[in-house]
Short mmCIF file of C-alpha atoms in Angstrom, two decimals:
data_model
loop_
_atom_site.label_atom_id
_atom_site.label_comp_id
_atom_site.label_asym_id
_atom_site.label_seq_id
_atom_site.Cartn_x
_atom_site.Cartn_y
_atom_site.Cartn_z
CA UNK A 196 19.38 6.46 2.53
CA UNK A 197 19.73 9.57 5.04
CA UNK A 198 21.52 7.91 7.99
CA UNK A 199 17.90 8.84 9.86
CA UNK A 200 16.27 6.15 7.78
CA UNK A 201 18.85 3.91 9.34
CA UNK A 202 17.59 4.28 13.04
CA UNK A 203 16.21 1.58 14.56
CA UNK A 204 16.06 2.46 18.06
CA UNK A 205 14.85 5.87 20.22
CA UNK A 206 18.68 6.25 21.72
CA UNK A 207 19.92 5.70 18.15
CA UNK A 208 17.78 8.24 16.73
CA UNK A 209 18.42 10.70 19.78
CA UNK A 210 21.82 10.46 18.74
CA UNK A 211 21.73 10.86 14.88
CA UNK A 212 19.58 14.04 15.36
CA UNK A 213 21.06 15.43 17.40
CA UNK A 214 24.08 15.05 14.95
CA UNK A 215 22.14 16.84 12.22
CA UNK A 216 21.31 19.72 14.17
CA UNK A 217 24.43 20.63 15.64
CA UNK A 218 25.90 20.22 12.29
CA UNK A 219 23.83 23.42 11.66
CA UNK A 220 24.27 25.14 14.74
CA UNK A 221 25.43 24.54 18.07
CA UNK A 222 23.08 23.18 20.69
CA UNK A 223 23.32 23.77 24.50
CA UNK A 224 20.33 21.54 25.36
CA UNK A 225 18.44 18.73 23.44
CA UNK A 226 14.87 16.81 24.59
CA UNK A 227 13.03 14.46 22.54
CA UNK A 228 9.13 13.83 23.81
CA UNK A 229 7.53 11.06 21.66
CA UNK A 230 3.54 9.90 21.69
CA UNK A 231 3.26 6.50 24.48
CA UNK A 232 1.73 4.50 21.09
CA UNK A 233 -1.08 3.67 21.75
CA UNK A 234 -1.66 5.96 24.22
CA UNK A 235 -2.71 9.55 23.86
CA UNK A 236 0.13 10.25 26.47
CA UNK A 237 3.59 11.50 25.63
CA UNK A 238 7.07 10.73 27.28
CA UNK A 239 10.89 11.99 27.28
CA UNK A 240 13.47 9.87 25.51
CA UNK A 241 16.42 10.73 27.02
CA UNK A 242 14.66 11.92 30.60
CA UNK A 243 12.76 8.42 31.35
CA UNK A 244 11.44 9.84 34.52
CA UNK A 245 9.22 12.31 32.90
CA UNK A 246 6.44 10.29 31.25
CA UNK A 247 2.92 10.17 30.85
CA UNK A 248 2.45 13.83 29.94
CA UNK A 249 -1.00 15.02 28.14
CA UNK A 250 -1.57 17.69 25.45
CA UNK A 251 -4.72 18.70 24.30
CA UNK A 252 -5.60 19.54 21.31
CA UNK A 253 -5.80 22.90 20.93
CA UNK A 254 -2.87 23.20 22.52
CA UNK A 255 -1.50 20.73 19.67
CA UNK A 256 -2.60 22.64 16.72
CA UNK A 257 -0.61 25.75 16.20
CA UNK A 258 3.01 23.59 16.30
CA UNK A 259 1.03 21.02 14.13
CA UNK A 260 0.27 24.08 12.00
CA UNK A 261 3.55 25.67 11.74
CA UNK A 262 5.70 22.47 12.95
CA UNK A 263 8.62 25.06 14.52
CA UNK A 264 7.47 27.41 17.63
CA UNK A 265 10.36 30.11 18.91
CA UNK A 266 9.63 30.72 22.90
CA UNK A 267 11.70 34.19 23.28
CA UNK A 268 11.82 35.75 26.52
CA UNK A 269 10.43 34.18 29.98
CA UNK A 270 8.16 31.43 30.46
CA UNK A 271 4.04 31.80 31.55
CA UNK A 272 2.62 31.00 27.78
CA UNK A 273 0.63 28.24 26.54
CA UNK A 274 4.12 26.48 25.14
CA UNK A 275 4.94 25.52 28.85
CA UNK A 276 2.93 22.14 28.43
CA UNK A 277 5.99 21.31 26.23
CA UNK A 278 8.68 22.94 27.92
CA UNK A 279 9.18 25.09 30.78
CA UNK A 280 12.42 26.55 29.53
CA UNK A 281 13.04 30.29 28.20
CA UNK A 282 14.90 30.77 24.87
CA UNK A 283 14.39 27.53 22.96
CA UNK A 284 12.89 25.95 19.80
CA UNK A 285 9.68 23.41 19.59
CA UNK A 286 9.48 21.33 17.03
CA UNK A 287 6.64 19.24 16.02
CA UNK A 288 7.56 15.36 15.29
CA UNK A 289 4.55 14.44 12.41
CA UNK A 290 4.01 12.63 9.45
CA UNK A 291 0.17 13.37 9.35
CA UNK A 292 -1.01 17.20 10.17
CA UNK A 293 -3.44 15.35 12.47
CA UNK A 294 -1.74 13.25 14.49
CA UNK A 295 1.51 14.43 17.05
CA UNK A 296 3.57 11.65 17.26
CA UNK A 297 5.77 14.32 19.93
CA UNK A 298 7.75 17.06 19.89
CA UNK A 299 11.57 18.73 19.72
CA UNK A 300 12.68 20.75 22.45
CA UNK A 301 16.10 22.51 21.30
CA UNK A 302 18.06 25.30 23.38
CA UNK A 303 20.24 27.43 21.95
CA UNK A 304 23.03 29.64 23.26
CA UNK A 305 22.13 32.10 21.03
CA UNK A 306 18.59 31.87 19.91
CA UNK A 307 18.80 34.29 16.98
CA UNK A 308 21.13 33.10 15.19
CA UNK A 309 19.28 29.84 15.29
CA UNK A 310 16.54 31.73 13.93
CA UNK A 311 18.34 32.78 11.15
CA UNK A 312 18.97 28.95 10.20
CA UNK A 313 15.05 28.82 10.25
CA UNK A 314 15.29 27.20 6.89
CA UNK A 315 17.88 24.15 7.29
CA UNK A 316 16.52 23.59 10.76
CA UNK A 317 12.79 22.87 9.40
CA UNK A 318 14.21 20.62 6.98
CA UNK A 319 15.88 17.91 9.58
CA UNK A 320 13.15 18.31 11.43
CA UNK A 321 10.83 17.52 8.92
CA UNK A 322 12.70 14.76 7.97
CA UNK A 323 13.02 13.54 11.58
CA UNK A 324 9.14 13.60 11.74
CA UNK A 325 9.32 10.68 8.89
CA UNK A 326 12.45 8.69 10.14
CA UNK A 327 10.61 8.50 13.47
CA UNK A 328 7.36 7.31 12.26
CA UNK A 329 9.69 4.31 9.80
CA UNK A 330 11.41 3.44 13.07
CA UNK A 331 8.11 3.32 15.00
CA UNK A 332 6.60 0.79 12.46
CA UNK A 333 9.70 -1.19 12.20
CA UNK A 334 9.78 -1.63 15.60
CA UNK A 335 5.87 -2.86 15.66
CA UNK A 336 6.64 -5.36 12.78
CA UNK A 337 9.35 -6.86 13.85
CA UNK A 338 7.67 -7.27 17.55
CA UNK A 339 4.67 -9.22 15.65
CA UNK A 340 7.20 -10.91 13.32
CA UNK A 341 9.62 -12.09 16.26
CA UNK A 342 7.41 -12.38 19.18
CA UNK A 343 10.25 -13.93 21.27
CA UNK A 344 12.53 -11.30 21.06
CA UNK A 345 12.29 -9.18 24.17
CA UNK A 346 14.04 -6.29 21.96
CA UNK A 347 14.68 -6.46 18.46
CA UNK A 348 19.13 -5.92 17.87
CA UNK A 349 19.72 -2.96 15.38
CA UNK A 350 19.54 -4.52 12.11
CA UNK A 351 20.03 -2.84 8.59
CA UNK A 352 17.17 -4.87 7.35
CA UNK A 353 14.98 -2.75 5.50
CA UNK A 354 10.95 -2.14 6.64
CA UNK A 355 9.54 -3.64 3.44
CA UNK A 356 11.99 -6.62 3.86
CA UNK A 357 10.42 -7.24 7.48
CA UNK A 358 6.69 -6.04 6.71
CA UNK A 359 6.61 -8.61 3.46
CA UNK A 360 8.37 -10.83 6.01
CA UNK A 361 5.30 -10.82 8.30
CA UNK A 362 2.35 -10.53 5.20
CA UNK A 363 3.85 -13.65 4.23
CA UNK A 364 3.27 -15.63 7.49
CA UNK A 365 -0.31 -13.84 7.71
CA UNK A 366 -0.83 -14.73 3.90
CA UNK A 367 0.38 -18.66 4.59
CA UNK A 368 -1.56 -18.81 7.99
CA UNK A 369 -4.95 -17.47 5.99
CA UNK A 370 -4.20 -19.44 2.55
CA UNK A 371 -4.25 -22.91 3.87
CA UNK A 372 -8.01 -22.74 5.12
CA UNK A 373 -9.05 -20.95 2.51
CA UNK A 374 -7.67 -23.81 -0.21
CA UNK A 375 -9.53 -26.11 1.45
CA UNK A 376 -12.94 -24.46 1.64
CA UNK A 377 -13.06 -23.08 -2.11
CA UNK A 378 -12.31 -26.57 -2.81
CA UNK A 379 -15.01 -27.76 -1.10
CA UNK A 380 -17.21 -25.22 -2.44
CA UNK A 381 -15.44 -25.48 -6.36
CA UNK A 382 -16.98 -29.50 -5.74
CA UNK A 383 -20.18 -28.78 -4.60
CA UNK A 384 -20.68 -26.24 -7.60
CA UNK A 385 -19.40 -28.52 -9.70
CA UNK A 386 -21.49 -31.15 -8.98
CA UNK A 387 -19.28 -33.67 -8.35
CA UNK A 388 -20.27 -34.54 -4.54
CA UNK A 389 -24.00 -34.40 -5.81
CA UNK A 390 -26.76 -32.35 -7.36
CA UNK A 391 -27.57 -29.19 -5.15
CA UNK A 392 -30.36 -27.17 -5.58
CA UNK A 393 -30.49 -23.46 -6.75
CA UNK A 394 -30.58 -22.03 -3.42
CA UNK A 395 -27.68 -23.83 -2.25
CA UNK A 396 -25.92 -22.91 -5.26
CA UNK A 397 -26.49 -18.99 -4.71
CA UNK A 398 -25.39 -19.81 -0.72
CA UNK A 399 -22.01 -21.18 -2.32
CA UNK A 400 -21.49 -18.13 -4.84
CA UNK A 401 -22.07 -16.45 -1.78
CA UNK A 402 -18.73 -18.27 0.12
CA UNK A 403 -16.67 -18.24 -2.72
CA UNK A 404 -17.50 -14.59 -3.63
CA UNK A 405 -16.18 -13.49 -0.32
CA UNK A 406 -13.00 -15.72 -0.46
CA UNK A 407 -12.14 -13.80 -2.89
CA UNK A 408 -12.55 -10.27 -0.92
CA UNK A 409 -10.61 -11.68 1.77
CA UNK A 410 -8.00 -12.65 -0.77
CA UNK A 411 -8.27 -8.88 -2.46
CA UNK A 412 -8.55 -7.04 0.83
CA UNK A 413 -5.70 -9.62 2.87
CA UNK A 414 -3.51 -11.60 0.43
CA UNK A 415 -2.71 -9.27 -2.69
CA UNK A 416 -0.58 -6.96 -0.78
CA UNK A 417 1.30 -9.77 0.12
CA UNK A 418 2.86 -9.61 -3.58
CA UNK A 419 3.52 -5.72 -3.78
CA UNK A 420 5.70 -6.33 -0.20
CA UNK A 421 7.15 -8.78 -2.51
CA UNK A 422 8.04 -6.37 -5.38
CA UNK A 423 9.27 -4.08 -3.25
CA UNK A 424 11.75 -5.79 -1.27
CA UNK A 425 12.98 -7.62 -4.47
CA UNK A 426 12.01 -11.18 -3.22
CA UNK A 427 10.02 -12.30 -6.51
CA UNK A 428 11.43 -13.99 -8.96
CA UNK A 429 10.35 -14.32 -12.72
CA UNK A 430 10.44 -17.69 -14.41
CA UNK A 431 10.27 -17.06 -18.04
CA UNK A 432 9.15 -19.99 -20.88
CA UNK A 433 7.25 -20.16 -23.61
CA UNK A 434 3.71 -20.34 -22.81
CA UNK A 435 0.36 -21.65 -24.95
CA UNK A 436 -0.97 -18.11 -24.42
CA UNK A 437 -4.46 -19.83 -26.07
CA UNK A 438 -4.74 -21.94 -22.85
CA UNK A 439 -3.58 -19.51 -20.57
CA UNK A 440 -6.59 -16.82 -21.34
CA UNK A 441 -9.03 -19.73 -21.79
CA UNK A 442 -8.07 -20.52 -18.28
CA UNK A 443 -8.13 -17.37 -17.05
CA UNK A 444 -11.95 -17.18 -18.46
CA UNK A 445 -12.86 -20.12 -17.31
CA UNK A 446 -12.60 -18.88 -14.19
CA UNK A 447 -15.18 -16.33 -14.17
CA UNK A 448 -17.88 -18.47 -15.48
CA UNK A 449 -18.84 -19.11 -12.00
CA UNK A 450 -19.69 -15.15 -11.69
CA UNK A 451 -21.84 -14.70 -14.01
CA UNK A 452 -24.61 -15.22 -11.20
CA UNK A 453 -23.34 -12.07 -10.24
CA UNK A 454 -22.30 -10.34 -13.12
CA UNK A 455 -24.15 -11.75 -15.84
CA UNK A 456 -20.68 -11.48 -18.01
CA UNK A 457 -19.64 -13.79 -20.30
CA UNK A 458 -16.08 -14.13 -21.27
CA UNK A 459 -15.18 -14.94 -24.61
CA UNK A 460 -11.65 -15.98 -25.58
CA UNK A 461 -10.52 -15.07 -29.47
CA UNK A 462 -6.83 -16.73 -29.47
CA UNK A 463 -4.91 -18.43 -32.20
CA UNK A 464 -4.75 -22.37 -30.64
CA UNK A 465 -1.28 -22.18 -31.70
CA UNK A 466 0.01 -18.91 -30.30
CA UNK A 467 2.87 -18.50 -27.81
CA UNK A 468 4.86 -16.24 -25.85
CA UNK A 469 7.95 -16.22 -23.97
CA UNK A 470 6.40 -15.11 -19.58
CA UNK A 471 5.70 -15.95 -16.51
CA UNK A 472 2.58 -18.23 -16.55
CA UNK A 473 2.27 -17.38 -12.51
CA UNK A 474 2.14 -13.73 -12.56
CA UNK A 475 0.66 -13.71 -15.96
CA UNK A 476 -2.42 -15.17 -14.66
CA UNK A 477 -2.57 -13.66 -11.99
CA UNK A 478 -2.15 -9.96 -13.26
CA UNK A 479 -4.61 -10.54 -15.85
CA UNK A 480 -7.21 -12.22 -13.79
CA UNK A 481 -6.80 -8.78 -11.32
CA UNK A 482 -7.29 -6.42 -14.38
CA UNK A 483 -10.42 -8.55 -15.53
CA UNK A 484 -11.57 -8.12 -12.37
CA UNK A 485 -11.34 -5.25 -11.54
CA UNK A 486 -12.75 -4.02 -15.14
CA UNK A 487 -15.93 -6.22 -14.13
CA UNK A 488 -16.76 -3.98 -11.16
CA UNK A 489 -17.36 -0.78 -13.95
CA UNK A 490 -18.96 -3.34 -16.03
CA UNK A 491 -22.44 -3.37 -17.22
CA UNK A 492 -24.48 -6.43 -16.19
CA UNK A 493 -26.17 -8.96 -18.92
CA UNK A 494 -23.04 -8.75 -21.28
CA UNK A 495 -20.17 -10.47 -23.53
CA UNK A 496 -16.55 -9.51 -22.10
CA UNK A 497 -14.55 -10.44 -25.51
CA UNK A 498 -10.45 -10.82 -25.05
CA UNK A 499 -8.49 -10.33 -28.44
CA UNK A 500 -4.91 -11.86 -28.56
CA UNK A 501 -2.29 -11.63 -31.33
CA UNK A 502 1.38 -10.35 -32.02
CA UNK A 503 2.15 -7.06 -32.83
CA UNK A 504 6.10 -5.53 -33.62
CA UNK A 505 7.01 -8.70 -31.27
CA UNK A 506 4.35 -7.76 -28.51
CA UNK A 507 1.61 -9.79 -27.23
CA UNK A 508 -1.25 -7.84 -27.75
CA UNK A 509 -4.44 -8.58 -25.06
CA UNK A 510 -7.63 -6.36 -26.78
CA UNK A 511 -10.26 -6.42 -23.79
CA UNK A 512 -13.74 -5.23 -25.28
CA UNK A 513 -16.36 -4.85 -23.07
CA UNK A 514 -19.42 -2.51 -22.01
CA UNK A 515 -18.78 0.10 -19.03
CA UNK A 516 -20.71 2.75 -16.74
CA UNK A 517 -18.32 4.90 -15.92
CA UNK A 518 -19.20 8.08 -14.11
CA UNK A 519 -18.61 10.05 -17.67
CA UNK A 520 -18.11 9.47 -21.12
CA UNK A 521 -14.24 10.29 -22.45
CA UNK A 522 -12.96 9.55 -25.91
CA UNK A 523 -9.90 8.74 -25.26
CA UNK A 524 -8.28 7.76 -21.66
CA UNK A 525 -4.48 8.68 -21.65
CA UNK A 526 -3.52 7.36 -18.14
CA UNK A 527 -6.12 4.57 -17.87
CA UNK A 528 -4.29 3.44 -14.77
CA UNK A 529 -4.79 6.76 -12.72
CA UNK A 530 -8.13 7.16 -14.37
CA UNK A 531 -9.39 3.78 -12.55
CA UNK A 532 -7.25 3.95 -9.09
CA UNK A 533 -9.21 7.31 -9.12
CA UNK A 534 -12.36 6.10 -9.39
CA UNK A 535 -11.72 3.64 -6.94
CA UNK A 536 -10.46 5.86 -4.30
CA UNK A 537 -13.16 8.19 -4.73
CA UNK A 538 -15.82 5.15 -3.92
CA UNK A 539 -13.97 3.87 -1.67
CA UNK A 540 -13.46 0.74 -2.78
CA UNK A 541 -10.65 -0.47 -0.76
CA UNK A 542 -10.26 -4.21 -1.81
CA UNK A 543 -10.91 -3.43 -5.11
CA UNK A 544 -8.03 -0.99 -5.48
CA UNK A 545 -5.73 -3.28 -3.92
CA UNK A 546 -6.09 -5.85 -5.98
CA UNK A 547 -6.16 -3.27 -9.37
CA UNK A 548 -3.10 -2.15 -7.94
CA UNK A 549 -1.22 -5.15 -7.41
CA UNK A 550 -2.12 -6.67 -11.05
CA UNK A 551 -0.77 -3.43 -12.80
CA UNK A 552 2.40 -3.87 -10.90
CA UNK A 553 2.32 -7.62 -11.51
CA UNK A 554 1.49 -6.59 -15.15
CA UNK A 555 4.82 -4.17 -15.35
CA UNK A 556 6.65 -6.39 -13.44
CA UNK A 557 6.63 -8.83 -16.16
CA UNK A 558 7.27 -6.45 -19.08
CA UNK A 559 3.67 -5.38 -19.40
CA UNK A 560 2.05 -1.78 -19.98
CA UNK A 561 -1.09 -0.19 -20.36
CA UNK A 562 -0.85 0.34 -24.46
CA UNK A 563 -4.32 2.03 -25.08
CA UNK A 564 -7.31 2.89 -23.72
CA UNK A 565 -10.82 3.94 -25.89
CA UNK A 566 -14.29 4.73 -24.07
CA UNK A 567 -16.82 5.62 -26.63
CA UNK A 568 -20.72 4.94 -25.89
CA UNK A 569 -20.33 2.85 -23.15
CA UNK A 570 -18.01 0.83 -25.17
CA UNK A 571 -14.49 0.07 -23.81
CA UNK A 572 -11.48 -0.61 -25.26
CA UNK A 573 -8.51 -1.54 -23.56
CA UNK A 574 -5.65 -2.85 -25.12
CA UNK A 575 -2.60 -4.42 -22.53
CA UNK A 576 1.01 -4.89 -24.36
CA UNK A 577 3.47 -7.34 -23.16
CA UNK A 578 6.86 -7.43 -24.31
CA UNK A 579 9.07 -10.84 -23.77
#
């Protein structure tokens, strides 16, 4: 990791730039202005006396445009609002072209030949712009994760560590109440505190339905933090893969208000496979799922399961309305986060995305993927 990355702290990061640049060419004088978050001021990092300065945006847009701004010559332009000094550099600190998060004011002894290191200077400072914003969202986690600490003590802790640190808390905090009311709910649907009639049946469809989008929109990222900061763990055994789908079905019957699908589970009773029943069911719920929201309503969803070469091999056969008809989908994956984005479907892509990675994560792929007529296709490979 570029020793940037490793900043946790404005005076550390003062400091490590500073190192980069002068490793390119000398500098005479350094400043460092950075947004007030979550102001729309801006102040100085290593001048704490000059705060609270505005920019407007117009006056933002050419450095966001071209990120590095040479001020030759004597002051009076429209690049005094970032520095009232003659002969210097200013840099744009930025992540997103639409949003400043501050600015680089660098002084040279001799500005040309900085000029002439145009190249290697753009490419700290672009990498600065990305360091900052890391250090900036570090700092916010760890405030929310360790609300006692009046500052957080630099710490090579990575981000995803602390961010999956604080999903987790947010994921137990929202988990317990919702337990309790979709069991409440799963009773009343069930019967089992009662007959209800049909309208209070659609009113708890309606509850559980929406337990589930907080789950999708709230929970699931909860498990990619978890991926990425390598703090899952796999617990491999065999597995009656006939009552793991039949589950996993099961499940879904209480859409079909919704929906109108029908699963239907083709399994051998006796058929097993070495995984993780956990993350098994829970990937292929989120692919299901997420396959039902391109479904057509009024429908059988069949799910074909055998061995192949040593494989499991899931078959999901359903009927789709997809925004056009292809053949043959070679990157099924992209095809569907695409289609996602591109409605805007927020929840829905976060949970697609976190059962594909769940799905990998286990030794599973994407094997096939056939659209013809409406009809879909999709065959899922998991190796042991």
């Amino acid at each position: 990791m570029h020793e940037l990355f490793e900043c946790h702290t404005e005076e550390h990061f003062f400091n490590e730039f500073k190192n980069n640049i002068e490793g390119i060419i000398a500098v005479e004088k350094l400043q460092i202005w950075v947004k007030n978050i979550p102001f729309s001021t801006y102040r100085s990092i290593n001048e704490p006396a000059k705060t609270a300065v505005r920019i407007n945006k117009d006056t933002m847009q050419p450095l966001l445009k071209k990120t590095l701004l040479w001020k030759n010559g004597a002051v009076g332009s429209t690049l005094d609002v970032f520095c009232s000094d003659a002969n210097c550099l200013i840099a744009a600190i930025f992540v997103n072209p639409e949003y400043l998060l501050g600015w680089f004011v660098i002084k040279y002894k001799d500005i040309n030949q900085a000029q002439a290191k145009q190249t290697e200077l753009l490419d700290v400072i672009k990498l600065a712009g990305y360091a900052y914003e890391r250090m900036v969202l570090f700092s916010m986690v760890n405030l929310l994760t360790n609300p006692s600490k009046e500052k957080s003590p630099a710490t090579n802790e990575d981000l995803l560590t602390v961010i999956s640190s604080y999903v987790s808390q947010l994921s137990h905090q929202l988990k317990n109440p919702m337990t309790a009311i979709r069991g409440y709910s799963d009773l009343l649907t069930n019967g089992f505190l009662g007959d209800i009639n049909p309208q209070q049946s659609q009113s708890l469809e309606t509850v559980i339905y929406n337990l589930d989008r907080v789950n999708e929109g709230i929970l699931v990222p909860n498990s990619i933090f978890k991926m990425y900061a390598n703090r899952l763990n796999k617990h491999m055994q065999e597995e009656n893969i006939e009552e793991l789908i039949s589950h996993i079905c099961s499940v879904f019957t209480r859409t079909n208000q919704r929906s109108q699908v029908r699963m239907k589970c083709i399994v051998e009773p006796d058929l097993v496979f070495l995984t993780d029943r956990l993350f098994f069911e829970e990937s292929f719920r989120g692919i299901i799922k997420t396959l039902m929201h391109f479904m057509e309503v009024n429908q059988e969803c069949a799910v074909k399961v055998d061995i192949v070469d040593n494989a499991l091999h899931l078959v999901i056969i359903c009927r789709v309305d997809f925004l056009h008809q292809i053949s043959c989908i070679d990157h099924f994956e992209t095809f569907i986060s695409n289609l996602l984005e591109k409605g805007n479907f927020t929840e829905m892509y976060s949970l697609w995305k976190k059962s594909t990675l769940l799905w990998a994560f286990i030794g599973g792929s994407i094997a096939d993927a056939e659209l013809k007529d409406h009809n879909l296709k999709l065959t899922l490979q998991l190796c042991a």
